[in-house]
Amino acid sequence: MTEAKVETRRISIDPITRLEGHGRIEIFLNPEGDVENAYFQVPELRGFEKFCEGRPAETLPVITARICGVCPEAHHMASTKTLDAVFKVDPPSAAKKLRELLYSAFFVADHATHFYALGGPDFVVGPDAPAAERNIVGVIAKVGMEIGGQVLQALAATHEVVAMLGGKYIHPTCGLPGGISKGLTEEERAKVEEIAKAAIEFGKLTIKIVDDVVLANKAYVDLILSDAFAHQTYYMGLVDENNHVNFYEGQLRVVDQQAKEVAKFPVSEYLDHIGEHVEPWSYLKFPFLKKVGWNGLTDGPNSGIYRVAPLARLNAADGMATPLAQAEYERFYSTLGGKPVHATLATHWARVVELVYAAERLLELSQDPEITSTDIRTIPTATPGEGVGVVEAPRGVLIHHYWADENAVVKKVNLIVGTGHNNGAIAMSIKKAAQGLIKKGTTVTDGLLNTIEMAFRAYDPCLACATHSLPGQMPLIVDIYDSQRNLVQRLRRD
Amino acid sequence: MRTLILGLGNPILSDDAAGLQAARQLYELIDGEDIDLVEAAVAGMQTVQLLSGYDRAVIIDVVQDEARVGEVWRLDARELESGSATSSHGIGVGQAMRLARLVGLPLPEEILIYAIAAADTSTFGESLTPQLGQAMPSIVRRIAADLARP
């Protein structure tokens, strides 16, 4: 890379590797060559609200699941729970358990995919490894073929559970207001139990990889705990009555920079707690805690920026509801210097703690005597209206809010997705990592850019955009512009 | 010979549905007993799981390219395998195929990937843009003709 001859350089990473759609990181350098500012931009999908208006509310679980191909199960579940509220109906206990069972299987698959295919390459293969090796193939090459086979087997098995109940490969169609369209036979239950047991073993194996590959490497632990990757923010997560992490239901709990509870509320009150700030350079809004206020892209107790997703869920809870996950939860905090952990890159380990919890929860539910019940639907009888629903998506708190008329026709929808909640934090993380790594005169290498991307990738941001992408169409492009925005250099790594 | 026609895309994201529609029309157009049709919005490893067990796979997807709307290309699956491009929350098809071979998953002998150039894949809607809509019959005929080549 040659130095630009002008005062300001713009480094743009576009599109971000391992990210669907066309996300973009832009880094602006000042005349001294230090980082002045960094922005995270996402593409806009147009017309979703309009698309929903005028449709029967009960079609929304299928429509919202089509927003993206990344976590259709999460949108389907949030939407189904929102319909419970819209139709003022409480599903039978067995229906709730079946929904949570499907959802737990989905979490195992999604967290495993992220750990091995997306986050893993940075740690297992190494942030400075050639781009061609920083992928799941590189991970398997490093950890061994046998583990590779187990990863694929775990993914296939948990997808099978989702398809068993969801009724459709990838995009579930089972959610109904007041319940679920299909239960489990004894034969299917036994199959789920077997898959859950294998998933727990897979979770243990993954913990071992965290130990052997990440924690045993002092350079990685130092990187994880380095100041360049830390923010003192608030944290938000869904908790059960014991303040344990729950993906399917509970109250939203907010803790401060010392992990002290500052709010706990049912999602129906979200508008009292969450505000949305608008910045001219981004179409994506910046949610913040209303009671603290918006104070710009900064951390600390006076900034209403909060974080969601695995690290935040662990910080916002008092523990995990299952034994293995609880043991790992305790080890997580004792290893990383106590609670809360502010280190963004620790999110990868937090994700593994949650993977174990999801597997254990899947087993519990598969062994629940009620799980093969056929009482899985409460037929709604009340006049429909407005409703709010929430789940924890793998990428954080997912809120759906629908306004329906008395005929259940949709008038308006509002969604706050995990990546939305984290928008402010992601912007801060990129800037801080860039400031820590790019100093006056630093040669911006591929490995350096990747390290900056790691700050961003830990959040596993979902741009709710392309459902798929043709491979080969998304190389990493680094554009460098002068102050007149003339392209002076383009680097490309395919 | 068992053949899979796999259409990829989002049915409610305007031109993104073109791969799904082309797959369906191709399935109706060509004769053959051992042909299955799957329409899906998946990527990477999940795509590979769908392919497993077939002798031949025809994948139809969309690429955003406003300048060449209505054109269709055949991509070389082997070439994709050598690339490192990946997608978020999963892995690219090429990488997934490498991985599948690595761990010994049965993949089709022949994998043909067709990419249709589209104008708008970011607006929610149930119809294709007019320009692409008009080109669809010809796109499907071209894919069918390409498949019929010896």
Coordinates of C-alpha atoms in Angstrom, one line a residue, chain A:
Chain A
M1 CA 0.0 0.0 0.0
T2 CA 1.4 3.4 -0.9
E3 CA 0.8 6.5 1.1
A4 CA -1.7 8.9 -0.3
K5 CA -0.3 12.2 -1.1
V6 CA -3.2 14.1 0.3
E7 CA -4.2 15.0 3.9
T8 CA -7.1 12.7 4.5
R9 CA -7.3 9.1 3.5
R10 CA -10.3 7.0 3.6
I11 CA -9.9 3.3 4.1
S12 CA -13.0 1.4 3.2
I13 CA -13.5 -2.3 3.8
D14 CA -16.3 -3.2 1.5
P15 CA -17.9 -5.6 1.7
I16 CA -16.9 -7.1 5.0
T17 CA -15.8 -10.7 4.5
R18 CA -18.0 -13.3 6.0
L19 CA -20.9 -11.0 6.0
E20 CA -23.9 -11.3 3.7
G21 CA -25.0 -8.3 1.8
H22 CA -22.8 -5.3 1.5
G23 CA -21.8 -4.1 4.9
R24 CA -19.0 -1.6 4.9
I25 CA -16.5 -0.3 7.3
E26 CA -15.0 3.1 6.6
I27 CA -12.0 4.4 8.4
F28 CA -11.0 8.0 8.1
L29 CA -7.5 9.0 8.9
N30 CA -6.4 12.5 10.0
P31 CA -3.5 14.4 8.5
E32 CA -1.2 12.8 11.1
G33 CA -2.2 9.3 9.9
D34 CA -4.1 8.4 13.1
V35 CA -7.7 7.3 13.0
E36 CA -10.1 10.1 13.2
N37 CA -13.3 8.3 12.8
A38 CA -14.8 5.0 11.8
Y39 CA -18.2 4.1 10.6
F40 CA -20.2 1.0 10.1
Q41 CA -22.7 1.1 7.3
V42 CA -25.4 -1.4 6.4
P43 CA -27.5 -1.7 3.3
E44 CA -31.1 -0.8 3.5
L45 CA -33.8 -3.2 2.6
R46 CA -36.7 -1.1 1.5
G47 CA -40.4 -1.3 2.1
F48 CA -40.8 -4.0 4.7
E49 CA -43.3 -2.1 6.8
K50 CA -45.4 -1.3 3.8
F51 CA -45.2 -4.9 2.6
C52 CA -46.7 -6.1 5.9
E53 CA -49.5 -3.5 6.1
G54 CA -52.9 -4.7 5.2
R55 CA -52.0 -8.4 5.6
P56 CA -53.6 -10.8 8.0
A57 CA -51.6 -10.7 11.2
E58 CA -51.3 -14.5 11.3
T59 CA -49.2 -14.5 8.1
L60 CA -46.4 -12.5 9.9
P61 CA -44.5 -15.4 11.4
V62 CA -43.9 -16.7 7.9
I63 CA -43.3 -13.2 6.3
T64 CA -40.9 -11.9 9.0
A65 CA -39.0 -15.2 8.9
R66 CA -38.2 -14.2 5.3
I67 CA -36.6 -10.9 6.3
C68 CA -33.4 -12.8 6.1
G69 CA -32.1 -16.3 5.7
V70 CA -29.9 -16.1 8.8
C71 CA -32.2 -16.5 11.7
P72 CA -35.6 -17.2 10.3
E73 CA -36.4 -19.3 13.4
A74 CA -35.8 -16.3 15.7
H75 CA -38.2 -14.1 13.7
H76 CA -40.7 -16.9 13.4
M77 CA -40.7 -17.4 17.2
A78 CA -40.7 -13.7 18.1
S79 CA -43.6 -13.2 15.6
T80 CA -45.6 -16.2 17.0
K81 CA -45.2 -14.9 20.5
T82 CA -46.3 -11.4 19.3
L83 CA -49.4 -13.1 17.8
D84 CA -50.2 -14.6 21.3
A85 CA -50.4 -10.9 22.5
V86 CA -52.3 -9.6 19.4
F87 CA -54.9 -12.3 19.8
K88 CA -54.8 -12.1 23.7
V89 CA -54.3 -15.9 24.0
D90 CA -52.1 -18.0 26.3
P91 CA -50.8 -21.2 24.7
P92 CA -51.0 -24.5 26.6
S93 CA -47.9 -25.4 28.6
A94 CA -47.0 -28.2 26.1
A95 CA -47.1 -25.8 23.2
K96 CA -44.7 -23.4 25.0
K97 CA -42.3 -26.3 25.7
L98 CA -42.4 -27.5 22.0
R99 CA -41.6 -24.0 20.8
E100 CA -38.7 -23.8 23.2
L101 CA -37.5 -27.2 22.2
L102 CA -37.4 -26.2 18.5
Y103 CA -35.8 -22.9 19.6
S104 CA -33.1 -24.7 21.6
A105 CA -32.1 -26.9 18.7
F106 CA -31.9 -23.8 16.5
F107 CA -29.6 -22.2 19.1
V108 CA -27.2 -25.1 19.1
A109 CA -27.0 -25.1 15.3
D110 CA -26.6 -21.3 15.0
H111 CA -24.0 -20.9 17.8
A112 CA -22.1 -23.9 16.4
T113 CA -22.0 -22.4 12.9
H114 CA -20.8 -19.1 14.3
F115 CA -18.1 -20.6 16.5
Y116 CA -16.6 -22.9 13.8
A117 CA -17.3 -21.0 10.6
L118 CA -17.1 -17.4 11.5
G119 CA -15.6 -16.6 14.9
G120 CA -13.4 -19.7 15.1
P121 CA -11.2 -19.0 12.1
D122 CA -9.8 -15.9 13.9
F123 CA -8.7 -17.8 16.9
V124 CA -8.2 -21.4 15.7
V125 CA -6.4 -20.5 12.5
G126 CA -5.2 -17.1 13.7
P127 CA -6.0 -13.5 12.9
D128 CA -2.8 -13.1 10.9
A129 CA -3.2 -16.3 8.8
P130 CA -3.6 -15.8 5.1
A131 CA -7.3 -15.0 4.2
A132 CA -7.5 -18.2 2.2
E133 CA -7.0 -20.2 5.4
R134 CA -9.2 -18.1 7.7
N135 CA -12.4 -20.2 7.2
I136 CA -14.0 -23.3 8.4
V137 CA -11.9 -25.5 6.2
G138 CA -8.8 -24.0 7.9
V139 CA -10.4 -24.6 11.3
I140 CA -11.1 -28.3 10.4
A141 CA -7.6 -28.7 9.1
K142 CA -6.3 -27.4 12.4
V143 CA -8.5 -29.2 14.9
G144 CA -8.7 -32.4 12.9
M145 CA -11.0 -34.2 10.5
E146 CA -12.8 -36.2 13.2
I147 CA -13.9 -33.0 14.9
G148 CA -14.9 -31.6 11.5
G149 CA -17.2 -34.6 11.0
Q150 CA -18.8 -34.0 14.4
V151 CA -19.4 -30.4 13.7
L152 CA -21.3 -31.3 10.5
Q153 CA -23.1 -34.1 12.2
A154 CA -24.3 -31.7 15.0
L155 CA -25.5 -29.1 12.5
A156 CA -27.4 -31.7 10.5
A157 CA -29.0 -33.3 13.6
T158 CA -30.2 -30.0 15.1
H159 CA -31.5 -28.9 11.7
E160 CA -33.4 -32.1 11.7
V161 CA -35.1 -31.2 15.0
V162 CA -36.1 -27.8 13.6
A163 CA -37.5 -29.5 10.5
M164 CA -39.3 -32.1 12.5
L165 CA -41.4 -29.5 14.3
G166 CA -41.0 -26.5 12.0
G167 CA -42.4 -28.4 9.1
K168 CA -40.2 -26.8 6.6
Y169 CA -36.5 -26.9 5.9
I170 CA -35.0 -23.7 7.3
H171 CA -38.1 -21.6 7.3
P172 CA -40.5 -22.9 10.0
T173 CA -44.2 -22.6 9.5
C174 CA -45.4 -24.1 12.8
G175 CA -46.1 -21.0 14.9
L176 CA -49.8 -20.2 15.5
P177 CA -51.4 -17.7 17.9
G178 CA -52.1 -19.7 21.0
G179 CA -49.8 -22.6 20.2
I180 CA -48.1 -24.7 17.6
S181 CA -49.3 -26.7 14.6
K182 CA -47.6 -29.9 15.3
G183 CA -46.5 -32.0 18.3
L184 CA -44.0 -34.8 18.8
T185 CA -44.7 -38.5 18.6
E186 CA -43.0 -40.7 21.1
E187 CA -40.7 -41.9 18.3
E188 CA -39.8 -38.3 17.4
R189 CA -39.3 -37.5 21.0
A190 CA -36.8 -40.3 21.4
K191 CA -34.9 -39.1 18.4
V192 CA -34.7 -35.6 19.8
E193 CA -33.5 -37.0 23.1
E194 CA -30.7 -38.8 21.3
I195 CA -29.8 -35.7 19.3
A196 CA -29.8 -33.6 22.5
K197 CA -27.4 -36.1 24.2
A198 CA -25.0 -35.9 21.2
A199 CA -25.4 -32.1 21.2
I200 CA -24.2 -32.0 24.9
E201 CA -21.2 -34.1 24.0
F202 CA -20.5 -31.7 21.1
G203 CA -20.8 -28.8 23.5
K204 CA -18.2 -30.4 25.8
L205 CA -15.9 -30.9 22.8
T206 CA -16.3 -27.3 21.9
I207 CA -15.4 -26.2 25.4
K208 CA -12.3 -28.3 25.1
I209 CA -11.4 -26.5 21.9
V210 CA -11.8 -23.2 23.7
D211 CA -9.4 -24.4 26.3
D212 CA -6.8 -26.0 24.1
V213 CA -6.7 -23.5 21.3
V214 CA -7.7 -20.2 22.8
L215 CA -7.2 -20.1 26.6
A216 CA -3.9 -22.0 26.4
N217 CA -2.5 -19.4 24.0
K218 CA -1.5 -16.4 26.1
A219 CA -1.3 -14.1 23.1
Y220 CA -5.0 -14.8 22.4
V221 CA -6.1 -14.2 26.0
D222 CA -4.1 -10.9 26.0
L223 CA -5.8 -9.9 22.8
I224 CA -9.3 -10.8 24.2
L225 CA -8.6 -8.8 27.3
S226 CA -6.8 -5.9 25.6
D227 CA -8.2 -2.4 26.0
A228 CA -8.7 -2.0 22.3
F229 CA -11.5 -4.5 22.4
A230 CA -13.3 -3.4 25.6
H231 CA -16.3 -1.1 26.4
Q232 CA -17.8 -0.2 29.7
T233 CA -21.5 -0.4 28.6
Y234 CA -24.8 -1.4 30.0
Y235 CA -26.1 -4.9 29.2
M236 CA -29.5 -6.2 28.4
G237 CA -30.9 -9.8 28.3
L238 CA -33.9 -11.9 28.8
V239 CA -34.0 -13.7 32.2
D240 CA -36.3 -16.2 33.9
E241 CA -37.7 -15.8 37.4
N242 CA -34.3 -16.8 38.9
N243 CA -32.5 -14.3 36.7
H244 CA -31.0 -17.1 34.7
V245 CA -30.5 -16.7 30.9
N246 CA -33.5 -17.7 28.9
F247 CA -33.8 -17.6 25.1
Y248 CA -37.6 -18.1 24.9
E249 CA -39.3 -16.1 27.6
G250 CA -39.0 -13.9 30.7
Q251 CA -38.3 -10.3 31.5
L252 CA -35.8 -8.0 30.0
R253 CA -33.1 -7.2 32.6
V254 CA -30.6 -4.3 32.3
V255 CA -27.4 -4.2 34.3
D256 CA -24.8 -1.4 34.6
Q257 CA -21.0 -1.4 34.2
Q258 CA -20.6 -3.2 37.6
A259 CA -23.3 -5.8 36.7
K260 CA -25.8 -4.2 39.1
E261 CA -29.4 -4.4 38.0
V262 CA -30.8 -1.0 36.9
A263 CA -34.1 -2.2 35.2
K264 CA -36.2 -5.2 34.8
F265 CA -39.4 -5.1 32.8
P266 CA -41.8 -7.1 30.6
V267 CA -41.3 -6.4 26.9
S268 CA -44.7 -4.8 26.7
E269 CA -43.0 -1.8 28.5
Y270 CA -40.1 -1.6 26.1
L271 CA -41.0 1.9 24.8
D272 CA -40.6 3.3 28.4
H273 CA -37.0 2.0 28.5
I274 CA -35.6 2.0 25.0
G275 CA -35.2 5.2 22.8
E276 CA -33.9 5.3 19.3
H277 CA -31.4 7.9 18.2
V278 CA -31.0 8.8 14.5
E279 CA -27.7 9.7 12.9
P280 CA -27.6 11.3 9.5
W281 CA -24.9 8.9 8.2
S282 CA -26.7 5.7 8.9
Y283 CA -30.2 4.5 8.1
L284 CA -30.0 2.1 11.0
K285 CA -31.2 3.7 14.3
F286 CA -29.2 3.7 17.5
P287 CA -31.3 2.3 20.5
F288 CA -30.3 3.6 23.9
L289 CA -31.6 3.5 27.5
K290 CA -34.1 6.3 27.9
K291 CA -33.5 6.7 31.6
V292 CA -29.8 7.3 31.0
G293 CA -30.1 9.3 27.7
W294 CA -28.2 9.5 24.4
N295 CA -24.7 10.9 24.9
G296 CA -23.2 10.0 21.6
L297 CA -21.0 7.0 20.7
T298 CA -19.3 6.7 24.1
D299 CA -19.4 4.2 26.9
G300 CA -19.6 4.7 30.6
P301 CA -22.5 5.2 33.1
N302 CA -23.6 8.5 31.4
S303 CA -24.1 6.9 28.0
G304 CA -27.3 5.1 27.3
I305 CA -25.6 2.7 24.9
Y306 CA -26.2 -0.9 26.0
R307 CA -25.2 -4.3 24.5
V308 CA -27.1 -7.5 23.7
A309 CA -26.2 -11.0 22.5
P310 CA -24.1 -13.7 24.2
L311 CA -21.7 -11.6 26.3
A312 CA -24.5 -9.2 27.3
R313 CA -26.9 -12.1 28.2
L314 CA -24.3 -13.6 30.5
N315 CA -23.6 -10.2 32.1
A316 CA -27.2 -9.4 32.5
A317 CA -28.1 -12.7 34.2
D318 CA -27.1 -14.2 37.5
G319 CA -26.3 -17.6 36.0
M320 CA -27.4 -20.4 33.7
A321 CA -30.3 -22.8 34.4
T322 CA -28.5 -26.0 33.6
P323 CA -25.5 -27.6 35.4
L324 CA -22.8 -27.9 32.8
A325 CA -23.5 -24.4 31.4
Q326 CA -23.5 -23.0 35.0
A327 CA -20.1 -24.5 35.7
E328 CA -18.8 -23.0 32.5
Y329 CA -20.4 -19.7 33.3
E330 CA -18.5 -19.6 36.6
R331 CA -15.3 -20.5 34.9
F332 CA -15.8 -17.8 32.3
Y333 CA -16.0 -15.1 35.0
S334 CA -13.2 -16.5 37.2
T335 CA -10.9 -16.8 34.3
L336 CA -11.6 -13.4 32.8
G337 CA -11.3 -11.4 36.0
G338 CA -14.9 -11.2 37.5
K339 CA -18.2 -9.9 36.4
P340 CA -19.1 -8.2 34.3
V341 CA -16.7 -8.9 31.4
H342 CA -16.5 -5.9 29.1
A343 CA -14.2 -7.6 26.6
T344 CA -16.0 -7.8 23.3
L345 CA -14.0 -10.8 22.0
A346 CA -15.0 -12.8 25.0
T347 CA -18.4 -13.0 23.2
H348 CA -17.0 -16.1 21.4
W349 CA -16.6 -18.0 24.6
A350 CA -19.9 -16.7 25.9
R351 CA -21.5 -18.2 22.8
V352 CA -20.0 -21.6 23.7
V353 CA -21.4 -21.3 27.3
E354 CA -24.8 -20.7 25.7
L355 CA -24.4 -23.5 23.2
V356 CA -24.0 -25.9 26.1
Y357 CA -27.0 -24.4 27.8
A358 CA -29.1 -24.8 24.6
A359 CA -28.1 -28.5 24.3
E360 CA -28.8 -29.2 28.0
R361 CA -32.2 -27.4 27.7
L362 CA -33.0 -29.4 24.6
L363 CA -32.4 -32.6 26.6
E364 CA -34.5 -31.4 29.5
L365 CA -37.4 -30.6 27.2
S366 CA -37.1 -33.8 25.3
Q367 CA -37.5 -35.7 28.6
D368 CA -40.4 -33.7 29.8
P369 CA -43.4 -35.9 30.3
E370 CA -45.6 -33.2 28.8
I371 CA -43.6 -32.9 25.5
T372 CA -45.7 -35.5 23.6
S373 CA -49.0 -34.0 24.7
T374 CA -51.5 -33.3 22.0
D375 CA -52.9 -30.3 23.9
I376 CA -50.9 -27.8 21.9
R377 CA -53.3 -25.1 20.9
T378 CA -55.6 -22.6 22.6
I379 CA -58.0 -21.2 20.1
P380 CA -58.2 -17.4 20.3
T381 CA -61.6 -15.9 21.1
A382 CA -60.8 -12.3 22.0
T383 CA -60.9 -9.4 19.6
P384 CA -57.4 -8.8 18.3
G385 CA -55.4 -5.6 18.8
E386 CA -51.9 -4.4 19.5
G387 CA -49.2 -6.8 20.7
V388 CA -45.5 -7.0 21.6
G389 CA -43.4 -10.1 21.7
V390 CA -39.7 -10.9 22.5
V391 CA -37.2 -13.7 22.2
E392 CA -33.5 -13.8 22.5
A393 CA -32.1 -14.3 19.0
P394 CA -28.6 -15.6 18.8
R395 CA -27.6 -12.0 17.9
G396 CA -29.6 -10.5 20.8
V397 CA -32.9 -9.3 22.1
L398 CA -35.5 -9.4 19.2
I399 CA -38.6 -7.4 19.7
H400 CA -41.7 -7.5 17.4
H401 CA -44.5 -5.0 17.9
Y402 CA -47.7 -5.2 15.7
W403 CA -50.7 -3.0 15.6
A404 CA -53.7 -4.9 14.2
D405 CA -57.4 -3.9 13.8
E406 CA -60.3 -5.8 15.1
N407 CA -60.2 -8.1 12.1
A408 CA -56.5 -8.9 12.7
V409 CA -55.4 -6.9 9.7
V410 CA -52.0 -5.4 10.2
K411 CA -51.9 -1.6 10.4
K412 CA -48.3 -1.1 11.5
V413 CA -45.2 -3.1 12.5
N414 CA -42.1 -2.2 14.4
L415 CA -39.1 -4.5 14.9
I416 CA -36.0 -4.0 17.0
V417 CA -33.4 -6.7 16.0
G418 CA -30.3 -7.8 17.9
T419 CA -27.9 -6.0 15.5
G420 CA -30.0 -2.8 15.9
H421 CA -29.5 -2.8 19.7
N422 CA -25.8 -3.3 19.2
N423 CA -25.5 -0.7 16.5
G424 CA -23.9 2.0 18.8
A425 CA -21.6 -0.5 20.4
I426 CA -20.5 -1.9 17.0
A427 CA -19.6 1.6 15.8
M428 CA -17.6 2.2 19.0
S429 CA -15.8 -1.1 18.8
I430 CA -14.7 -0.6 15.2
K431 CA -13.4 2.9 16.0
K432 CA -11.6 1.8 19.1
A433 CA -9.9 -1.2 17.5
A434 CA -8.9 0.9 14.5
Q435 CA -7.5 3.6 16.8
G436 CA -5.6 1.0 18.8
L437 CA -4.1 -0.7 15.7
I438 CA -3.6 2.0 13.1
K439 CA -1.1 4.7 14.3
K440 CA 0.8 7.3 12.4
G441 CA 2.8 5.6 9.7
T442 CA 1.3 2.1 10.2
T443 CA 1.2 0.1 7.1
V444 CA -2.3 -1.2 6.8
T445 CA -2.0 -4.9 6.1
D446 CA -4.5 -7.6 5.4
G447 CA -4.0 -9.0 8.9
L448 CA -4.4 -5.6 10.5
L449 CA -7.7 -5.0 8.7
N450 CA -8.8 -8.5 9.8
T451 CA -8.0 -7.7 13.4
I452 CA -10.2 -4.6 13.2
E453 CA -13.0 -6.7 11.6
M454 CA -12.7 -9.1 14.5
A455 CA -14.1 -6.4 16.8
F456 CA -17.1 -6.3 14.5
R457 CA -17.5 -10.0 13.8
A458 CA -17.8 -10.8 17.6
Y459 CA -21.3 -9.3 17.4
D460 CA -22.1 -11.6 14.6
P461 CA -24.0 -8.7 13.0
C462 CA -27.0 -9.7 10.9
L463 CA -27.8 -7.2 8.3
A464 CA -31.2 -8.6 7.8
C465 CA -30.6 -8.5 4.1
A466 CA -29.7 -11.1 1.5
T467 CA -31.1 -14.5 2.2
H468 CA -28.2 -16.0 0.4
S469 CA -25.3 -14.9 -1.7
L470 CA -23.5 -16.4 -4.6
P471 CA -20.0 -17.4 -3.5
G472 CA -17.3 -15.7 -5.3
Q473 CA -19.2 -12.4 -5.5
M474 CA -17.9 -11.1 -2.2
P475 CA -14.2 -10.5 -2.1
L476 CA -12.9 -8.1 0.4
I477 CA -12.2 -4.8 -1.2
V478 CA -10.1 -2.1 0.4
D479 CA -10.6 1.3 -1.2
I480 CA -8.4 4.2 -0.3
Y481 CA -9.6 7.7 -1.2
D482 CA -8.0 11.1 -1.0
S483 CA -9.7 14.1 0.6
Q484 CA -11.5 14.8 -2.7
R485 CA -12.8 11.2 -2.5
N486 CA -10.8 10.2 -5.5
L487 CA -9.9 6.5 -5.5
V488 CA -6.2 6.4 -5.1
Q489 CA -5.7 2.7 -4.5
R490 CA -7.8 -0.5 -4.5
L491 CA -6.7 -3.6 -2.7
R492 CA -8.6 -6.8 -3.3
R493 CA -8.3 -10.1 -1.5
D494 CA -10.4 -12.9 -3.0

